[in-house]
Coordinates of C-alpha atoms in Angstrom, one line a residue:
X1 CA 7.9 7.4 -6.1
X2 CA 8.9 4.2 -4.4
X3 CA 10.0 4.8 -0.8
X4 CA 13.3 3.3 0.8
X5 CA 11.1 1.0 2.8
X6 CA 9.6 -0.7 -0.3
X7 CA 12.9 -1.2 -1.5
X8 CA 14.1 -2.6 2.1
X9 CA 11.0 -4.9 2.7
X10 CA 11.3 -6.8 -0.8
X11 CA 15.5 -7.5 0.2
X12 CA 15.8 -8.0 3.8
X13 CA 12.1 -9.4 4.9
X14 CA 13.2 -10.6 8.2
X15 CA 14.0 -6.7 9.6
X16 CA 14.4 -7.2 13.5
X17 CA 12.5 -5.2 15.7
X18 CA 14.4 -2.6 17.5
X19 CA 16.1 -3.7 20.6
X20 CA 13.7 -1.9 23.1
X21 CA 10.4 -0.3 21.4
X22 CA 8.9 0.4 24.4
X23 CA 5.7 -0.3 22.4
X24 CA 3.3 -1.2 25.5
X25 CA 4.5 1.6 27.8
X26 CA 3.7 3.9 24.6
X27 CA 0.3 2.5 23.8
X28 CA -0.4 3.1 27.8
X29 CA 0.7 6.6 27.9
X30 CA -1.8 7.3 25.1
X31 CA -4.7 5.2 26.7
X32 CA -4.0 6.7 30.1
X33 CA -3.5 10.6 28.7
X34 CA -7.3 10.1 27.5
X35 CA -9.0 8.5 30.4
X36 CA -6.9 11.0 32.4
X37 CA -9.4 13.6 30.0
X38 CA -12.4 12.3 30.3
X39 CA -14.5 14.2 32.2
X40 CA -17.7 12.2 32.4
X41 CA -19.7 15.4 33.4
X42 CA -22.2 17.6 31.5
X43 CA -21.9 21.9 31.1
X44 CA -24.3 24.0 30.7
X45 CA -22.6 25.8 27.9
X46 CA -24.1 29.6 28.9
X47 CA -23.3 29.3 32.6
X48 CA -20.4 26.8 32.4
X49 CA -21.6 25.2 35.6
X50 CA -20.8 21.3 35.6
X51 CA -23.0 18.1 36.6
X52 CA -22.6 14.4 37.1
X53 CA -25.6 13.7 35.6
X54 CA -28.8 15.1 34.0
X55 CA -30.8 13.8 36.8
X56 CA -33.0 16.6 38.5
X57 CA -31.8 19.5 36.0
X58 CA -34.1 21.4 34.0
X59 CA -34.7 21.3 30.6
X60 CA -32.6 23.2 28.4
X61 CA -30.5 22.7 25.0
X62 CA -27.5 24.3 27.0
X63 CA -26.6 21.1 28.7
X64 CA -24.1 19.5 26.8
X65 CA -21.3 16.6 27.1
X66 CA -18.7 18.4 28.3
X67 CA -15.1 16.1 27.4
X68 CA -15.0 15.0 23.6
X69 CA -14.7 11.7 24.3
X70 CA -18.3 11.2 25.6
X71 CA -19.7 12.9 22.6
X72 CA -21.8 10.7 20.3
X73 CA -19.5 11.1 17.0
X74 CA -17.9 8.5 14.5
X75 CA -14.5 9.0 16.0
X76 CA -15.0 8.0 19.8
X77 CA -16.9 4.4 18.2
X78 CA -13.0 4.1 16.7
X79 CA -11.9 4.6 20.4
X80 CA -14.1 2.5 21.7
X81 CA -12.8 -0.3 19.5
X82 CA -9.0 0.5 20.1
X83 CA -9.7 0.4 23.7
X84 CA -11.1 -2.4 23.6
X85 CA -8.3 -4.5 21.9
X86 CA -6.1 -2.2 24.1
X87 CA -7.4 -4.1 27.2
X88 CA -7.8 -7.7 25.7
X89 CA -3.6 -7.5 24.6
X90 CA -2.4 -5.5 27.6
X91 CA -5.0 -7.6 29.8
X92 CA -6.0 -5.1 31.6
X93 CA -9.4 -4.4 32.1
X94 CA -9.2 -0.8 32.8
X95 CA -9.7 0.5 29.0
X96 CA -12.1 -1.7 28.6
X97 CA -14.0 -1.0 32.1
X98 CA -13.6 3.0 30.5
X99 CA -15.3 2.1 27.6
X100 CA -18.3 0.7 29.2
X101 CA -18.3 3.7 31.6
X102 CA -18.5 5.8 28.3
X103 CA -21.8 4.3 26.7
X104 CA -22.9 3.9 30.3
X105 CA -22.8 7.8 30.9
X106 CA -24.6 7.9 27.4
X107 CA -26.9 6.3 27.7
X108 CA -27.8 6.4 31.2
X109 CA -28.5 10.4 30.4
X110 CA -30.5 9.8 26.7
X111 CA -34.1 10.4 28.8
X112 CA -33.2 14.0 29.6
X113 CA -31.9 14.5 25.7
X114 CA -34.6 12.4 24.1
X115 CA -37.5 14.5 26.1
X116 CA -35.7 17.7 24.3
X117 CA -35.6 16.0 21.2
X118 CA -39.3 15.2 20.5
X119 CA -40.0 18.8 21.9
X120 CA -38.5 20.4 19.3
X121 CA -38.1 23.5 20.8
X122 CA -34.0 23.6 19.4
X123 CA -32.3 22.9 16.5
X124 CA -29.6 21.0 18.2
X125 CA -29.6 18.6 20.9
X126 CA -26.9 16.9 22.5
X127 CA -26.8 13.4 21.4
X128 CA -29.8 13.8 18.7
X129 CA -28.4 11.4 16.0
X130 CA -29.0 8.4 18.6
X131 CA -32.6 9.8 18.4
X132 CA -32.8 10.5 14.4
X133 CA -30.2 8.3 12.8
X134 CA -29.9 9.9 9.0
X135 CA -26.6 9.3 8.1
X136 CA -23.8 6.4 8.4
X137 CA -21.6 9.0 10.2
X138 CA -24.7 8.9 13.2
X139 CA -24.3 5.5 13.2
X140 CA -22.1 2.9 11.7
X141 CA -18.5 3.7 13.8
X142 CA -20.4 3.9 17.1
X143 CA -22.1 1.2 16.5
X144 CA -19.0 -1.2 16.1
X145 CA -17.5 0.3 18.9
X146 CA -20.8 -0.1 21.0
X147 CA -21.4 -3.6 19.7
X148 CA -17.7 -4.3 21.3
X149 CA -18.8 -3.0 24.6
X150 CA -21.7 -4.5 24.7
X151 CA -20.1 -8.1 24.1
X152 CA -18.7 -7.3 27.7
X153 CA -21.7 -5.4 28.9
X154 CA -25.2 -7.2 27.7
X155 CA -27.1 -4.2 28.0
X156 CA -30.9 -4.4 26.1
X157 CA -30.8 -1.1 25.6
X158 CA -27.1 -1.3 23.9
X159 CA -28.7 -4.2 21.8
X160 CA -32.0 -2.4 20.7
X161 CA -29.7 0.5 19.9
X162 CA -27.9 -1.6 17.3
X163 CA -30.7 -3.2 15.7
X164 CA -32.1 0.0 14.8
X165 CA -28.8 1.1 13.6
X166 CA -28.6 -1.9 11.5
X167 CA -31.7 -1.7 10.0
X168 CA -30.9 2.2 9.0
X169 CA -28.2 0.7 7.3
X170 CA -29.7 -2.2 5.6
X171 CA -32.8 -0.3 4.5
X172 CA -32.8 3.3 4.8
X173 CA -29.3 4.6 3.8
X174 CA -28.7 6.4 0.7
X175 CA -27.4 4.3 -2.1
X176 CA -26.5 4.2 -6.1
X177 CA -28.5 1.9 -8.1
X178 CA -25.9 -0.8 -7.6
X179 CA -26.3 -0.6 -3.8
X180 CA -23.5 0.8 -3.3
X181 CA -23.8 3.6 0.0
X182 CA -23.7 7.6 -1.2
X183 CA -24.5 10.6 -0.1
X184 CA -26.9 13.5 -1.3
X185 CA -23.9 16.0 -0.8
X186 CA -21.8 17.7 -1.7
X187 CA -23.8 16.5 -4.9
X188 CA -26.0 14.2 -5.1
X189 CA -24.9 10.7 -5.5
X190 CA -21.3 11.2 -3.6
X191 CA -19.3 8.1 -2.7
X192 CA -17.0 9.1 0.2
X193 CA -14.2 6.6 1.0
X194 CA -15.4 7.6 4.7
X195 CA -18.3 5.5 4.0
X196 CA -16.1 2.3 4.0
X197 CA -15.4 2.4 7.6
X198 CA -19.0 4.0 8.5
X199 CA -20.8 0.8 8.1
X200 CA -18.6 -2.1 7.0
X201 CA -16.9 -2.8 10.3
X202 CA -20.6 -3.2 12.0
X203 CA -22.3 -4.6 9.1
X204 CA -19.2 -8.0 9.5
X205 CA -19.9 -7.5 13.2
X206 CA -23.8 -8.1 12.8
X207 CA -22.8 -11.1 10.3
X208 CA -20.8 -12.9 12.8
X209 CA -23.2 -11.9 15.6
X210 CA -26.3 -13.0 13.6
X211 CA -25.5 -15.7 10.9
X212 CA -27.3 -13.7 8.8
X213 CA -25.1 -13.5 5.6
X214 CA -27.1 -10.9 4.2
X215 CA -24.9 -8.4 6.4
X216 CA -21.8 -9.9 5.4
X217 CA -22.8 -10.3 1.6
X218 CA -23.8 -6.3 2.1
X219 CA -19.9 -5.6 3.4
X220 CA -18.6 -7.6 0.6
X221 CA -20.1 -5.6 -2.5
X222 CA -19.5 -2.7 -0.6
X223 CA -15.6 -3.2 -0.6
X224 CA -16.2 -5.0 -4.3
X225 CA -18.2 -1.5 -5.3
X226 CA -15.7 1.3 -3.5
X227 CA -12.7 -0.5 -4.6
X228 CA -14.6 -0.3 -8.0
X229 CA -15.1 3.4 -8.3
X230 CA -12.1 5.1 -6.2
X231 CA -9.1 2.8 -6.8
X232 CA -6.7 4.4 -9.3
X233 CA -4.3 2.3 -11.2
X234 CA -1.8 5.0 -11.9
X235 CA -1.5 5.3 -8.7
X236 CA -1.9 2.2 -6.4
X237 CA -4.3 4.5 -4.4
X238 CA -7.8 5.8 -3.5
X239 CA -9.9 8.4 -4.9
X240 CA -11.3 10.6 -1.8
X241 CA -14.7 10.4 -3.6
X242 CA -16.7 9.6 -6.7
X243 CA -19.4 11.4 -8.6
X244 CA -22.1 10.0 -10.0
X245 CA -23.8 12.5 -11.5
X246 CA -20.8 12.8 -13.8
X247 CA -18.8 9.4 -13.5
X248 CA -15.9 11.3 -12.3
X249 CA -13.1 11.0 -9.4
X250 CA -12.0 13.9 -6.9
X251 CA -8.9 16.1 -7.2
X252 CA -7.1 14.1 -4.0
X253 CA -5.7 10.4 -2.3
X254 CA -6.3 12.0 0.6
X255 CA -4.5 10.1 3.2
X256 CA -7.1 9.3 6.0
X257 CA -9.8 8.4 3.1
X258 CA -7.7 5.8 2.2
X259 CA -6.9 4.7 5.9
X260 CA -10.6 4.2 6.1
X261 CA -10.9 1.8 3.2
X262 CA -7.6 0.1 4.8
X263 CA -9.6 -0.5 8.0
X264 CA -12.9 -1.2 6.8
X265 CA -11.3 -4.1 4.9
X266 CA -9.2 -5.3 7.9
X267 CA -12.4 -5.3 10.2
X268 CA -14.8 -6.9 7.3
X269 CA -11.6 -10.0 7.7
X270 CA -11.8 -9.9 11.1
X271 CA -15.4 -11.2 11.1
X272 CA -15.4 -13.1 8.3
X273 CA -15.7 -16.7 8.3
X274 CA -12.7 -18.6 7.9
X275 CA -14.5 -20.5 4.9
X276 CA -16.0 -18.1 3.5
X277 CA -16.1 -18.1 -0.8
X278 CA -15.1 -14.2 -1.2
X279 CA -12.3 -14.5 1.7
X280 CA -9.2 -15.0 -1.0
X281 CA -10.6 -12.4 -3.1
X282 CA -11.0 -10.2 -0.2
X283 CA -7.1 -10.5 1.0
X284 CA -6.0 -9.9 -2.8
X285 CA -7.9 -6.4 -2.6
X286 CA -6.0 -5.5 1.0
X287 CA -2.7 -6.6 -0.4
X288 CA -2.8 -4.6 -3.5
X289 CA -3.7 -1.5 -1.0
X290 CA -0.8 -2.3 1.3
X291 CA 1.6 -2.2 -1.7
X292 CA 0.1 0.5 -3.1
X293 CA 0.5 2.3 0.1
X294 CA 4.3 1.5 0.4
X295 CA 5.1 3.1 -2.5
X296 CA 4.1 6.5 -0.8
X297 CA 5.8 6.1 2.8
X298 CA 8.4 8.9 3.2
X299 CA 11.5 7.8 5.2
X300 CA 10.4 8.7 8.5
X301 CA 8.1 5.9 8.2
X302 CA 5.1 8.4 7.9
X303 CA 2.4 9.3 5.2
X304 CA 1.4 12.3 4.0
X305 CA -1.4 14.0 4.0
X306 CA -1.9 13.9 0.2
X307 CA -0.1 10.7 -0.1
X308 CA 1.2 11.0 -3.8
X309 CA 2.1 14.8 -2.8
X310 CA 5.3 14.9 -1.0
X311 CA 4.7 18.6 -0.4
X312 CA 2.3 18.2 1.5
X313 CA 2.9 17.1 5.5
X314 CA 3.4 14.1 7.3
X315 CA -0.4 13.5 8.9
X316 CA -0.8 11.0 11.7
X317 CA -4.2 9.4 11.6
X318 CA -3.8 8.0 8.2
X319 CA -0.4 6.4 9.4
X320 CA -1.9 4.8 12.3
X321 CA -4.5 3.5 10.0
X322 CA -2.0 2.1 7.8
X323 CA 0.2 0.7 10.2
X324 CA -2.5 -1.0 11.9
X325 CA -3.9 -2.4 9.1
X326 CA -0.6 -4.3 7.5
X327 CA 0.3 -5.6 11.0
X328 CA -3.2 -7.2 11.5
X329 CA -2.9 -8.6 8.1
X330 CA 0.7 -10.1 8.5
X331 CA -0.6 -10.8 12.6
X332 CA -3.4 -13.4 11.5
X333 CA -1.2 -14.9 8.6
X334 CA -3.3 -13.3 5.4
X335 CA -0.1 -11.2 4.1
X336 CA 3.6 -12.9 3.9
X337 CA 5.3 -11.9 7.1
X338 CA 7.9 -9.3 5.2
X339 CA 5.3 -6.5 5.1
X340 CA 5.9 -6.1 8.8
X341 CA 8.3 -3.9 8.2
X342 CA 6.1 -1.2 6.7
X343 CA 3.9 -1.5 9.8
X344 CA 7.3 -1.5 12.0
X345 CA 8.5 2.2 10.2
X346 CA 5.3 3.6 10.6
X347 CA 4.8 2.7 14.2
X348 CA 8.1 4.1 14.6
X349 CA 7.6 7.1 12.7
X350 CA 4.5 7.6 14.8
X351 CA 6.1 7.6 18.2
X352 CA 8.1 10.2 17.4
X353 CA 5.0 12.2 17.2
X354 CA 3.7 11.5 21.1
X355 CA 4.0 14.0 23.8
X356 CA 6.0 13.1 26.6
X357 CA 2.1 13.0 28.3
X358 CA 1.1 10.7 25.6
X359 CA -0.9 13.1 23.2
X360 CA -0.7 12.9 18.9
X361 CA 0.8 15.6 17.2
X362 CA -0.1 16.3 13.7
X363 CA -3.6 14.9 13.4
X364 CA -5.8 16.4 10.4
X365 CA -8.6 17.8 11.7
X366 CA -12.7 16.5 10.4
X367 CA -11.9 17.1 6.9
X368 CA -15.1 17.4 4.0
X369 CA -14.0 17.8 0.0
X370 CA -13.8 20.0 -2.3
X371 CA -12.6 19.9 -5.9
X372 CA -9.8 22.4 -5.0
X373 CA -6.3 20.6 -3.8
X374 CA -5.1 22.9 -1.8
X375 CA -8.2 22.4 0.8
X376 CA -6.2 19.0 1.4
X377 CA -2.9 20.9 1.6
X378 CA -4.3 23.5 3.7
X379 CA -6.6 21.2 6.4
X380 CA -5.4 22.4 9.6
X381 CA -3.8 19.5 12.4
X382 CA -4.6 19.3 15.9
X383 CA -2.9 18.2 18.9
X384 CA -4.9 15.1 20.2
X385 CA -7.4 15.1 17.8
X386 CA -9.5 12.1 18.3
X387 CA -9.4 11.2 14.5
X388 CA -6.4 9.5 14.8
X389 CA -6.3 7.9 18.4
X390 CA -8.7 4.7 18.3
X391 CA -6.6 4.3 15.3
X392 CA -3.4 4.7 17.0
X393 CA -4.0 1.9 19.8
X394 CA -5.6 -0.6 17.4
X395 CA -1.7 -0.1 15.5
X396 CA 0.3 0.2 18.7
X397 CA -1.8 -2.9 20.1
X398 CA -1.0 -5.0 16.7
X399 CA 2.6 -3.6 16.6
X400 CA 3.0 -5.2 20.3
X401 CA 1.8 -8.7 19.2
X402 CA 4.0 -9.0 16.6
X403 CA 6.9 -8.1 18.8
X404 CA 6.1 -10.6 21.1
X405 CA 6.1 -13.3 18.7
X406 CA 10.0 -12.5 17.6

């Protein structure tokens, strides 16, 4: 199925933007709604009583972050990153000021966790996956987002953080015999599209940081490998996953799978050097994504949540994901400038679903696999869920540059 939009971008490339977007006072209400929401406290989740900090309290697994956003998961290292841009583009400093606060009330609090950690008295302890890192969903998102931060905050405890994180990465993480990252489950061997976004945007962060080209050359064959294994021809899309136990391809093009591979690609760019041998080849891979994608995007300039399935609903996060990744691409000149209007429709597809307090409707919630479609179909959505805001800023932020340059 190819999409009004497709048709409209390949005859009238230079689509004006609307007369008034409001795109910045929209990317604000969202940033604001969730610094508004951030508690910065702890709970003690049996007697409910709050604390600014874990200083003085006694030891006990009940004492947990008690706002969502200063939970150590995958999702907030995507906020941290979108707030982060969100402050460099609006210039103002206050996003990126609340990001620092963020791993600041992490990590100013690890002692207390880290002493409940190695006494192994519970099964579950807040923050434990700084302590044990075992996976790239521990690790690689928060540790873009932290590396970000930490560019503004030059913490040594931020930078020994992401040196272990990286060396997880480089020489512990589960992989095929081609090096390509997996996962023992659901079987052994999985490729998640996930994965993409779990460790390339750090391991191109690490490159630039370093010199080190091992971390780039490591990105590289992982977008080489992925783009190997889930892309499907028939369709112009990604696979949700691969199994090698059986060479064989999931049931689903999941939408926010392939939003992952979108950014992953965008960020491994965005790092890159400008020189660099694999750059060209790079950009042809993103391009045939973002037309692939195109085909798929239903009128109100949304994507669904199985994108080839029209049946199923219009999700969120992946359209942020999408719309931020073509306007980056046609923002620092590696797409022709007509693809902007795919990332224009989506953005405004995407505003119709903000609350007038600046909250995302029609978010997927954290979404596993399964070889039955209708787990896709049937994934629940949530109001706010943080899936899909670091997402959204990093596209409202990119939307608003390239309205300024019209």
């Amino acid at each position: 199925m190819k999409s009004f939009l497709y048709l409209l971008l390949m005859v009238c490339p230079a689509i004006a933007f609307g007369q008034d977007t409001n795109t910045e006072a929209v990317v604000r209400k969202v940033a604001d709604n969730i610094v508004q929401n951030t508690s910065f406290k702890f709970i003690n989740s049996s007697t409910k009583e709050k604390y600014d900090s874990t200083k003085g309290l006694a030891s006990s697994a009940d004492i947990k972050a008690d706002s969502k956003y200063n939970k150590w998961a995958y999702v907030n290292g995507v906020l941290a990153i979108g707030m982060v841009q969100t402050a460099d583009v609006l210039k103002d400093k206050k996003y990126s000021e609340y990001s620092q606060h963020n791993f600041e009330f992490i990590f100013d609090n690890l002692n207390y966790f880290e002493a409940l950690y190695k006494a192994k008295t519970t099964p579950r302890v807040e923050y434990g996956s700084v302590f044990n890192i075992t996976n790239l969903d521990a690790c690689g998102a928060m540790s873009a987002g932290l590396f970000d931060v930490n560019a503004l905050a030059q913490r040594k405890d931020y930078q020994a953080y992401l040196e272990r994180s990286a060396a997880y990465i480089s020489t512990k993480q589960m992989r095929l015999a081609d090096g390509t990252f997996a996962r023992p489950q659901p079987r052994f061997g999985t490729l998640w599209a996930d994965d993409m976004f779990m460790s390339i945007p750090f391991l191109a962060r690490m490159g630039k940081l370093t010199g080190d080209n091992k971390y780039f050359d490591d990105a590289i064959k992982q977008v080489e490998n992925f783009n190997k294994y889930l892309y499907d021809p028939a369709t112009g899309l990604f696979f949700h996953n691969y199994y090698s136990d059986d060479q064989t391809n999931g049931v689903g093009h999941w939408g926010r799978s392939n939003g992952w591979i979108a950014m992953a690609q965008v960020e491994l760019l965005n790092n890159l050097p400008a020189n660099h041998p694999k750059r060209p080849e790079l950009i042809k891979l993103l391009l045939r994504q973002i037309v692939g994608y195109s085909r798929y995007q239903d009128p109100t300039g949304l994507w669904h949540q199985l994108l080839d399935k029209p049946d199923s609903y219009l999700e969120t996060s992946v359209t942020a994901m999408y719309t931020y990744a073509v306007a980056r691409a046609v923002n620092q000149g590696w797409i022709n400038e007509k693809y902007i209007a795919i990332a224009k429709e989506g953005w405004k597809g995407l505003t119709t679903k903000i609350t007038v307090d600046g909250q995302l409707q029609d978010v997927c919630i954290g979404t596993n696999m399964d070889t039955d479609i209708n787990f896709y179909y049937t994934r629940p959505t949530e109001l706010n869920d943080t899936h899909g805001l670091g997402a959204l800023l990093l596209a409202g932020t990119e939307m608003l540059k390239a309205e300024r340059k019209k």
